[in-house]
Coordinates of N, CA and C in Angstrom, one line a residue:
A28 N -30.9 159.6 -63.8 CA -30.7 161.0 -64.2 C -30.1 161.0 -65.7
L29 N -30.5 162.0 -66.4 CA -30.1 162.2 -67.8 C -28.6 162.5 -67.8
S30 N -27.8 161.7 -68.5 CA -26.4 161.9 -68.6 C -26.0 162.7 -69.8
S31 N -26.6 162.5 -70.9 CA -26.4 163.3 -72.1 C -27.5 163.1 -73.1
Q32 N -27.7 164.1 -74.0 CA -28.8 164.0 -74.9 C -28.4 164.6 -76.3
A33 N -29.0 164.1 -77.3 CA -28.8 164.6 -78.7 C -29.4 166.0 -78.7
A34 N -28.8 166.9 -79.5 CA -29.3 168.3 -79.6 C -29.1 168.8 -81.0
Y35 N -29.8 169.9 -81.4 CA -29.5 170.6 -82.6 C -29.4 172.1 -82.2
W36 N -28.8 172.9 -83.1 CA -28.6 174.3 -82.9 C -29.1 175.1 -84.0
T37 N -29.8 176.2 -83.7 CA -30.2 177.2 -84.8 C -29.7 178.5 -84.3
Q38 N -29.5 179.4 -85.2 CA -29.1 180.8 -84.9 C -30.1 181.5 -84.1
G39 N -31.4 181.3 -84.4 CA -32.5 181.9 -83.7 C -32.8 181.3 -82.3
G40 N -32.6 180.0 -82.2 CA -33.0 179.4 -81.0 C -31.9 178.8 -80.1
G41 N -30.7 178.8 -80.6 CA -29.6 178.2 -79.9 C -29.7 176.7 -79.8
W42 N -29.2 176.1 -78.7 CA -29.3 174.6 -78.6 C -30.6 174.1 -78.1
V43 N -31.1 173.1 -78.7 CA -32.4 172.5 -78.4 C -32.1 171.0 -78.2
G44 N -32.4 170.5 -77.0 CA -32.2 169.0 -76.7 C -33.4 168.2 -77.3
L45 N -33.0 167.0 -77.8 CA -34.0 166.1 -78.4 C -34.6 165.2 -77.4
G46 N -34.0 165.1 -76.2 CA -34.6 164.1 -75.2 C -34.0 162.7 -75.3
T47 N -34.7 161.8 -74.7 CA -34.4 160.4 -74.8 C -35.7 159.6 -74.9
F48 N -35.6 158.3 -75.1 CA -36.8 157.4 -75.0 C -37.2 157.4 -73.5
A49 N -38.4 157.0 -73.3 CA -39.0 156.9 -71.9 C -38.1 156.1 -71.0
G50 N -37.7 156.7 -69.9 CA -36.8 156.0 -68.9 C -35.4 156.0 -69.3
G51 N -35.0 156.6 -70.5 CA -33.6 156.5 -70.9 C -32.8 157.6 -70.2
T52 N -31.5 157.4 -70.3 CA -30.5 158.3 -69.7 C -29.6 159.0 -70.7
Q53 N -29.7 158.6 -71.9 CA -28.8 159.2 -72.9 C -29.3 159.0 -74.3
S54 N -28.9 160.0 -75.2 CA -29.2 159.9 -76.6 C -28.0 160.6 -77.3
T55 N -27.8 160.1 -78.5 CA -26.7 160.7 -79.4 C -27.2 160.9 -80.8
A56 N -27.0 162.0 -81.4 CA -27.3 162.2 -82.8 C -26.2 161.8 -83.7
N57 N -26.4 161.1 -84.7 CA -25.3 160.6 -85.6 C -25.3 161.3 -87.0
A58 N -26.5 161.7 -87.5 CA -26.6 162.3 -88.8 C -27.9 163.1 -89.0
I59 N -27.8 164.0 -90.0 CA -29.0 164.8 -90.3 C -29.2 164.8 -91.8
S60 N -30.5 164.7 -92.2 CA -30.8 164.7 -93.6 C -30.3 166.0 -94.3
R61 N -30.1 165.9 -95.6 CA -29.6 167.1 -96.4 C -30.6 168.2 -96.3
D62 N -31.9 167.9 -96.3 CA -32.9 169.0 -96.2 C -33.1 169.5 -94.8
G63 N -32.4 168.9 -93.8 CA -32.5 169.4 -92.4 C -33.7 169.0 -91.7
S64 N -34.6 168.2 -92.3 CA -35.9 167.8 -91.6 C -35.8 166.7 -90.7
T65 N -34.8 165.9 -90.8 CA -34.7 164.6 -90.0 C -33.3 164.5 -89.4
I66 N -33.3 164.2 -88.1 CA -32.1 163.9 -87.3 C -32.2 162.4 -86.9
V67 N -31.1 161.6 -87.1 CA -31.1 160.2 -86.6 C -30.0 160.0 -85.7
G68 N -30.3 159.1 -84.7 CA -29.3 158.8 -83.7 C -29.7 157.6 -83.0
F69 N -29.3 157.5 -81.7 CA -29.7 156.3 -80.9 C -29.9 156.8 -79.5
S70 N -30.8 156.1 -78.8 CA -31.1 156.4 -77.4 C -31.3 155.1 -76.7
N71 N -31.1 155.1 -75.4 CA -31.4 153.9 -74.6 C -32.8 154.1 -73.9
D72 N -33.4 153.1 -73.4 CA -34.7 153.2 -72.7 C -34.5 152.7 -71.3
S73 N -35.5 152.5 -70.5 CA -35.4 152.1 -69.2 C -34.8 150.7 -69.0
S74 N -34.9 149.9 -70.0 CA -34.2 148.5 -69.9 C -32.8 148.6 -70.5
V75 N -32.3 149.7 -70.8 CA -30.9 150.0 -71.4 C -30.8 149.4 -72.8
T76 N -31.9 149.1 -73.4 CA -31.8 148.7 -74.8 C -31.5 149.9 -75.7
R77 N -30.5 149.8 -76.6 CA -30.1 150.9 -77.4 C -30.7 150.8 -78.8
S78 N -31.5 151.8 -79.2 CA -32.2 151.7 -80.5 C -32.1 153.0 -81.3
V79 N -32.3 152.8 -82.6 CA -32.3 154.0 -83.5 C -33.5 154.9 -83.2
F80 N -33.3 156.2 -83.2 CA -34.4 157.1 -83.3 C -34.3 157.9 -84.5
R81 N -35.5 158.4 -84.9 CA -35.7 159.3 -86.1 C -36.5 160.5 -85.5
W82 N -35.9 161.7 -85.6 CA -36.5 162.9 -85.0 C -36.9 163.9 -86.1
T83 N -38.1 164.4 -86.0 CA -38.5 165.4 -86.9 C -39.2 166.5 -86.1
Q84 N -39.3 167.7 -86.6 CA -39.9 168.8 -85.8 C -41.3 168.5 -85.5
S85 N -42.0 167.9 -86.5 CA -43.5 167.6 -86.3 C -43.7 166.4 -85.5
G86 N -42.9 165.4 -85.5 CA -43.1 164.1 -84.9 C -42.3 163.8 -83.6
G87 N -41.3 164.7 -83.4 CA -40.4 164.4 -82.2 C -39.6 163.2 -82.4
M88 N -39.2 162.6 -81.3 CA -38.3 161.4 -81.3 C -39.1 160.1 -81.4
E89 N -38.9 159.4 -82.5 CA -39.6 158.2 -82.8 C -38.6 157.0 -82.6
N90 N -39.0 156.0 -81.8 CA -38.1 154.8 -81.5 C -38.4 153.9 -82.7
L91 N -37.3 153.6 -83.5 CA -37.4 152.7 -84.6 C -37.1 151.2 -84.2
G92 N -36.7 151.0 -83.0 CA -36.4 149.7 -82.5 C -35.2 149.1 -83.1
S93 N -35.2 147.7 -83.3 CA -34.1 147.0 -83.8 C -34.7 145.9 -84.7
I94 N -33.8 145.1 -85.3 CA -34.2 144.0 -86.0 C -34.8 142.9 -85.1
A95 N -35.8 142.2 -85.5 CA -36.5 141.2 -84.7 C -35.4 140.3 -84.0
G96 N -35.5 140.2 -82.7 CA -34.6 139.3 -82.0 C -33.4 140.0 -81.4
G97 N -33.1 141.2 -81.8 CA -32.0 142.0 -81.3 C -32.3 143.0 -80.3
N98 N -31.3 143.6 -79.7 CA -31.6 144.6 -78.7 C -30.6 145.8 -78.8
Y99 N -30.0 145.9 -80.0 CA -29.1 147.0 -80.3 C -29.2 147.5 -81.7
S100 N -29.3 148.7 -82.0 CA -29.2 149.3 -83.3 C -28.7 150.7 -83.2
T101 N -28.0 151.1 -84.3 CA -27.4 152.4 -84.4 C -27.4 152.9 -85.8
P102 N -27.8 154.1 -86.1 CA -27.8 154.6 -87.5 C -26.4 155.2 -87.8
N103 N -26.0 155.1 -89.0 CA -24.7 155.7 -89.5 C -25.0 156.8 -90.5
A104 N -26.1 156.8 -91.2 CA -26.4 157.8 -92.3 C -27.9 157.8 -92.6
V105 N -28.3 158.9 -93.2 CA -29.7 159.1 -93.6 C -29.7 159.8 -94.9
N106 N -30.7 159.4 -95.8 CA -30.7 160.0 -97.1 C -31.2 161.5 -97.0
A107 N -31.3 162.1 -98.2 CA -31.6 163.6 -98.3 C -32.9 164.0 -97.6
D108 N -33.9 163.2 -97.7 CA -35.2 163.6 -97.2 C -35.6 162.9 -95.9
G109 N -34.7 162.1 -95.4 CA -34.9 161.4 -94.1 C -35.8 160.1 -94.2
S110 N -36.0 159.6 -95.5 CA -36.9 158.5 -95.6 C -36.2 157.1 -95.6
V111 N -34.8 157.1 -95.7 CA -34.0 155.9 -95.6 C -32.9 156.1 -94.6
I112 N -32.8 155.2 -93.7 CA -31.8 155.3 -92.7 C -31.0 154.0 -92.8
V113 N -29.7 154.0 -92.7 CA -28.8 152.9 -92.7 C -27.9 152.9 -91.5
G114 N -27.5 151.7 -91.1 CA -26.6 151.6 -90.0 C -26.3 150.1 -89.7
E115 N -26.4 149.8 -88.4 CA -26.1 148.4 -88.0 C -27.0 148.0 -86.8
A116 N -27.3 146.7 -86.7 CA -28.1 146.2 -85.6 C -27.8 144.8 -85.4
N117 N -28.0 144.3 -84.2 CA -27.8 142.9 -83.9 C -29.1 142.1 -84.1
T118 N -29.0 140.9 -84.4 CA -30.2 140.1 -84.7 C -30.5 139.1 -83.5
T119 N -29.6 139.0 -82.6 CA -29.8 138.2 -81.4 C -29.3 139.1 -80.2
T120 N -29.8 138.9 -79.0 CA -29.4 139.7 -77.9 C -27.9 139.6 -77.7
N121 N -27.3 140.8 -77.7 CA -25.8 140.9 -77.5 C -25.0 140.2 -78.6
G122 N -25.6 139.9 -79.8 CA -24.9 139.3 -80.9 C -24.2 140.3 -81.7
L123 N -23.4 139.8 -82.7 CA -22.7 140.7 -83.6 C -23.7 141.5 -84.5
T124 N -23.3 142.6 -85.0 CA -24.2 143.4 -85.8 C -24.2 143.0 -87.3
V125 N -25.2 143.4 -88.0 CA -25.3 143.3 -89.4 C -25.8 144.6 -90.0
A126 N -25.4 144.8 -91.2 CA -25.8 146.1 -91.9 C -27.3 146.1 -92.0
M127 N -27.9 147.3 -91.7 CA -29.4 147.4 -91.8 C -29.8 148.6 -92.6
R128 N -31.1 148.5 -93.1 CA -31.7 149.6 -93.7 C -33.1 149.8 -93.1
W129 N -33.5 151.0 -92.8 CA -34.9 151.3 -92.4 C -35.6 152.2 -93.4
T130 N -36.8 151.8 -93.7 CA -37.8 152.7 -94.4 C -39.1 152.6 -93.7
R131 N -39.9 153.6 -93.9 CA -41.3 153.6 -93.3 C -42.1 152.4 -93.6
T132 N -42.0 151.9 -94.9 CA -42.8 150.8 -95.3 C -42.2 149.5 -94.9
G133 N -40.9 149.3 -94.9 CA -40.3 148.1 -94.6 C -39.8 147.9 -93.2
G134 N -39.7 149.0 -92.5 CA -39.2 148.9 -91.1 C -37.7 148.6 -91.2
M135 N -37.1 148.1 -90.1 CA -35.7 147.8 -90.0 C -35.4 146.4 -90.5
Q136 N -34.6 146.3 -91.5 CA -34.3 145.0 -92.1 C -32.8 144.8 -92.3
A137 N -32.3 143.6 -92.2 CA -30.9 143.2 -92.5 C -30.7 143.4 -94.0
L138 N -29.7 144.1 -94.4 CA -29.4 144.4 -95.8 C -29.2 143.0 -96.6
S139 N -28.5 142.1 -95.9 CA -28.3 140.8 -96.6 C -29.6 140.1 -96.9
S140 N -30.6 140.2 -96.0 CA -31.9 139.7 -96.3 C -32.6 140.3 -97.5
L141 N -32.5 141.6 -97.6 CA -33.1 142.3 -98.7 C -32.4 141.9 -100.0
L142 N -31.1 141.7 -100.0 CA -30.4 141.2 -101.2 C -30.7 139.8 -101.5
G143 N -30.8 138.9 -100.5 CA -31.1 137.5 -100.6 C -32.5 137.4 -101.2
A144 N -33.5 138.2 -100.9 CA -34.8 138.1 -101.4 C -34.8 138.4 -103.0
S145 N -33.8 139.0 -103.5 CA -33.6 139.2 -104.9 C -32.7 138.2 -105.5
G146 N -32.2 137.2 -104.8 CA -31.3 136.2 -105.3 C -29.9 136.6 -105.3
I147 N -29.5 137.8 -104.7 CA -28.1 138.2 -104.6 C -27.4 137.6 -103.4
Q148 N -26.4 136.9 -103.6 CA -25.6 136.3 -102.6 C -24.4 137.2 -102.2
T149 N -24.0 137.1 -101.0 CA -22.9 138.0 -100.5 C -21.5 137.3 -100.7
G150 N -21.5 136.1 -101.2 CA -20.2 135.4 -101.5 C -19.4 135.1 -100.3
G151 N -20.0 134.8 -99.1 CA -19.2 134.5 -97.9 C -18.9 135.8 -97.1
M152 N -19.3 136.9 -97.6 CA -19.0 138.2 -96.9 C -20.2 138.4 -95.9
T153 N -19.9 138.9 -94.7 CA -20.9 139.3 -93.8 C -21.0 140.8 -93.8
L154 N -22.2 141.3 -94.2 CA -22.4 142.7 -94.3 C -22.6 143.2 -92.9
R155 N -21.6 143.8 -92.3 CA -21.5 144.1 -90.9 C -22.2 145.4 -90.5
A156 N -21.9 146.5 -91.4 CA -22.4 147.8 -91.1 C -22.6 148.6 -92.4
A157 N -23.7 149.3 -92.5 CA -23.9 150.2 -93.6 C -23.5 151.6 -93.1
T158 N -22.6 152.2 -93.8 CA -22.0 153.5 -93.3 C -22.4 154.7 -94.1
G159 N -23.1 154.5 -95.3 CA -23.5 155.7 -96.1 C -24.6 155.3 -97.0
V160 N -25.4 156.4 -97.4 CA -26.5 156.2 -98.3 C -26.6 157.4 -99.2
S161 N -26.9 157.1 -100.5 CA -27.0 158.2 -101.4 C -28.2 159.1 -101.1
D162 N -28.3 160.3 -101.7 CA -29.4 161.3 -101.5 C -30.7 160.6 -101.7
N163 N -30.8 159.8 -102.8 CA -32.1 159.2 -103.2 C -32.4 157.9 -102.4
G164 N -31.5 157.5 -101.6 CA -31.6 156.3 -100.8 C -31.5 155.0 -101.5
K165 N -31.0 155.0 -102.7 CA -30.9 153.8 -103.5 C -29.6 153.1 -103.5
I166 N -28.5 153.8 -103.2 CA -27.2 153.2 -103.1 C -26.7 153.3 -101.6
I167 N -26.3 152.1 -101.1 CA -25.8 152.0 -99.8 C -24.4 151.4 -99.8
V168 N -23.5 152.0 -99.0 CA -22.2 151.5 -98.9 C -21.9 151.1 -97.4
G169 N -20.9 150.2 -97.3 CA -20.6 149.7 -96.0 C -19.4 148.8 -96.0
Y170 N -19.3 148.0 -94.9 CA -18.2 147.0 -94.8 C -18.6 145.8 -94.0
G171 N -17.7 144.8 -94.1 CA -17.9 143.6 -93.3 C -16.8 142.6 -93.7
P172 N -16.6 141.6 -92.8 CA -15.6 140.6 -93.1 C -15.9 139.6 -94.2
D173 N -14.9 139.2 -95.0 CA -15.1 138.2 -96.0 C -14.9 136.8 -95.3
A174 N -14.9 135.8 -96.1 CA -14.8 134.4 -95.6 C -13.5 134.2 -94.9
S175 N -12.4 135.0 -95.1 CA -11.1 134.9 -94.5 C -11.1 135.9 -93.2
N176 N -12.2 136.5 -92.9 CA -12.3 137.4 -91.8 C -11.5 138.7 -92.0
V177 N -11.4 139.1 -93.2 CA -10.7 140.4 -93.6 C -11.8 141.4 -94.0
N178 N -11.8 142.5 -93.4 CA -12.9 143.5 -93.7 C -12.8 144.0 -95.2
Q179 N -13.9 144.0 -95.8 CA -14.0 144.4 -97.2 C -15.1 145.5 -97.3
Y180 N -15.2 146.2 -98.3 CA -16.2 147.2 -98.5 C -17.2 146.7 -99.5
F181 N -18.4 147.2 -99.5 CA -19.5 146.9 -100.4 C -20.3 148.1 -100.9
I182 N -20.9 147.9 -102.0 CA -21.9 148.9 -102.6 C -23.1 148.1 -102.9
A183 N -24.2 148.5 -102.4 CA -25.5 147.8 -102.7 C -26.5 148.7 -103.3
R184 N -27.2 148.2 -104.3 CA -28.2 149.0 -105.0 C -29.6 148.5 -104.6
C185 N -30.4 149.4 -104.0 CA -31.7 149.0 -103.5 C -32.8 150.0 -104.0
E186 N -33.8 149.4 -104.7 CA -34.9 150.1 -105.2 C -36.1 149.7 -104.4
S187 N -36.9 150.6 -103.9 CA -38.1 150.3 -103.1 C -37.8 149.2 -102.1
A188 N -38.6 148.2 -102.1 CA -38.5 147.2 -101.0 C -37.4 146.1 -101.2
L189 N -36.8 146.1 -102.4 CA -35.8 145.1 -102.7 C -34.5 145.7 -103.1
C190 N -33.4 144.9 -102.9 CA -32.1 145.3 -103.3 C -31.7 144.4 -104.5
Q191 N -31.2 145.0 -105.5 CA -30.9 144.3 -106.8 C -29.4 144.1 -107.1
G192 N -28.5 144.7 -106.4 CA -27.1 144.6 -106.8 C -26.2 144.7 -105.7
L193 N -25.0 144.1 -105.8 CA -24.0 144.1 -104.7 C -22.6 144.0 -105.4
V194 N -21.8 145.0 -105.1 CA -20.4 145.0 -105.6 C -19.5 145.0 -104.3
T195 N -18.5 144.1 -104.3 CA -17.6 144.1 -103.2 C -16.2 144.4 -103.8
A196 N -15.3 144.7 -102.9 CA -13.9 145.0 -103.3 C -13.3 143.9 -104.0
E197 N -13.6 142.7 -103.6 CA -13.1 141.5 -104.3 C -13.6 141.4 -105.7
D198 N -14.9 141.7 -105.9 CA -15.5 141.8 -107.3 C -14.7 142.7 -108.2
V199 N -14.4 143.9 -107.7 CA -13.6 144.9 -108.4 C -12.2 144.4 -108.8
M200 N -11.5 143.9 -107.8 CA -10.2 143.3 -108.0 C -10.2 142.2 -109.1
R201 N -11.2 141.3 -109.0 CA -11.3 140.2 -109.9 C -11.5 140.7 -111.3
S202 N -12.4 141.7 -111.4 CA -12.8 142.2 -112.8 C -11.7 142.9 -113.5
F203 N -10.8 143.5 -112.7 CA -9.7 144.3 -113.3 C -8.3 143.5 -113.2
A204 N -8.3 142.3 -112.8 CA -7.1 141.5 -112.7 C -6.5 141.4 -114.1
G205 N -5.2 141.7 -114.1 CA -4.4 141.6 -115.3 C -4.6 142.8 -116.2
Q206 N -5.3 143.8 -115.8 CA -5.5 145.0 -116.6 C -4.5 146.1 -116.2
S207 N -4.0 146.8 -117.1 CA -3.2 148.0 -116.9 C -4.1 149.2 -116.8
A208 N -3.7 150.1 -115.9 CA -4.5 151.4 -115.7 C -4.2 152.4 -116.9
V209 N -3.2 152.1 -117.7 CA -2.8 153.1 -118.7 C -3.3 152.6 -120.1
G210 N -4.1 153.3 -120.7 CA -4.5 153.0 -122.1 C -5.4 151.8 -122.3
Q211 N -6.0 151.3 -121.3 CA -6.8 150.1 -121.5 C -8.2 150.4 -120.8
T212 N -9.2 149.7 -121.3 CA -10.5 149.7 -120.6 C -10.8 148.3 -120.2
A213 N -11.6 148.1 -119.3 CA -12.0 146.8 -118.9 C -13.5 146.8 -118.5
N214 N -14.2 145.7 -118.8 CA -15.6 145.6 -118.5 C -15.6 144.8 -117.1
A215 N -16.2 145.5 -116.1 CA -16.3 144.9 -114.8 C -17.5 144.0 -114.8
T216 N -17.2 142.8 -114.3 CA -18.3 141.9 -114.0 C -18.6 141.9 -112.5
I217 N -19.9 142.1 -112.3 CA -20.3 142.2 -110.9 C -21.5 141.4 -110.6
G218 N -21.7 141.1 -109.3 CA -23.0 140.4 -109.0 C -24.1 141.3 -109.0
G219 N -25.1 141.0 -109.9 CA -26.2 142.0 -110.0 C -25.8 143.1 -111.0
T220 N -26.6 144.1 -111.0 CA -26.3 145.3 -111.8 C -26.3 146.5 -110.9
L221 N -25.5 147.4 -111.3 CA -25.3 148.7 -110.4 C -25.8 149.8 -111.2

């Protein structure tokens, strides 16, 4: 039996349920695009696998799956026109999550893999979750543990299929070390370009 479902509301139509994946019992909406055309969330299916959905008026609920090898994904944000979705997904059944990005052309991919393909290393940081994305879909923010298992925040710059820059809180602290906030300027050195 259906226990809960994602929904949207309009003044003219009231509440409209989005449904679930086939055989699923629940769905949750997490974000809506700025233009209102796309709602993203997660739903389970008959095997209780939890995956990201992308809903549009014309296409309904589309199951975006998970990263290959995983069985869990959830979105945290969507860009202005609904073409880029970010969140977290596991890469092994019941494993820990990694930050992910979904696009129509690239599908769901680990953000660290996209950065690595451009030669950008995370410096021992595990990108655990992407929590926000800019309107144009090119800037992604999130968090994850560093080599000492302390959560840090990151900013990644992604153009089309590749990501070209990563800035972590540690990068910012290192670049401003010894600088005073009053009357001085500093040139920040970061991995990649932002």
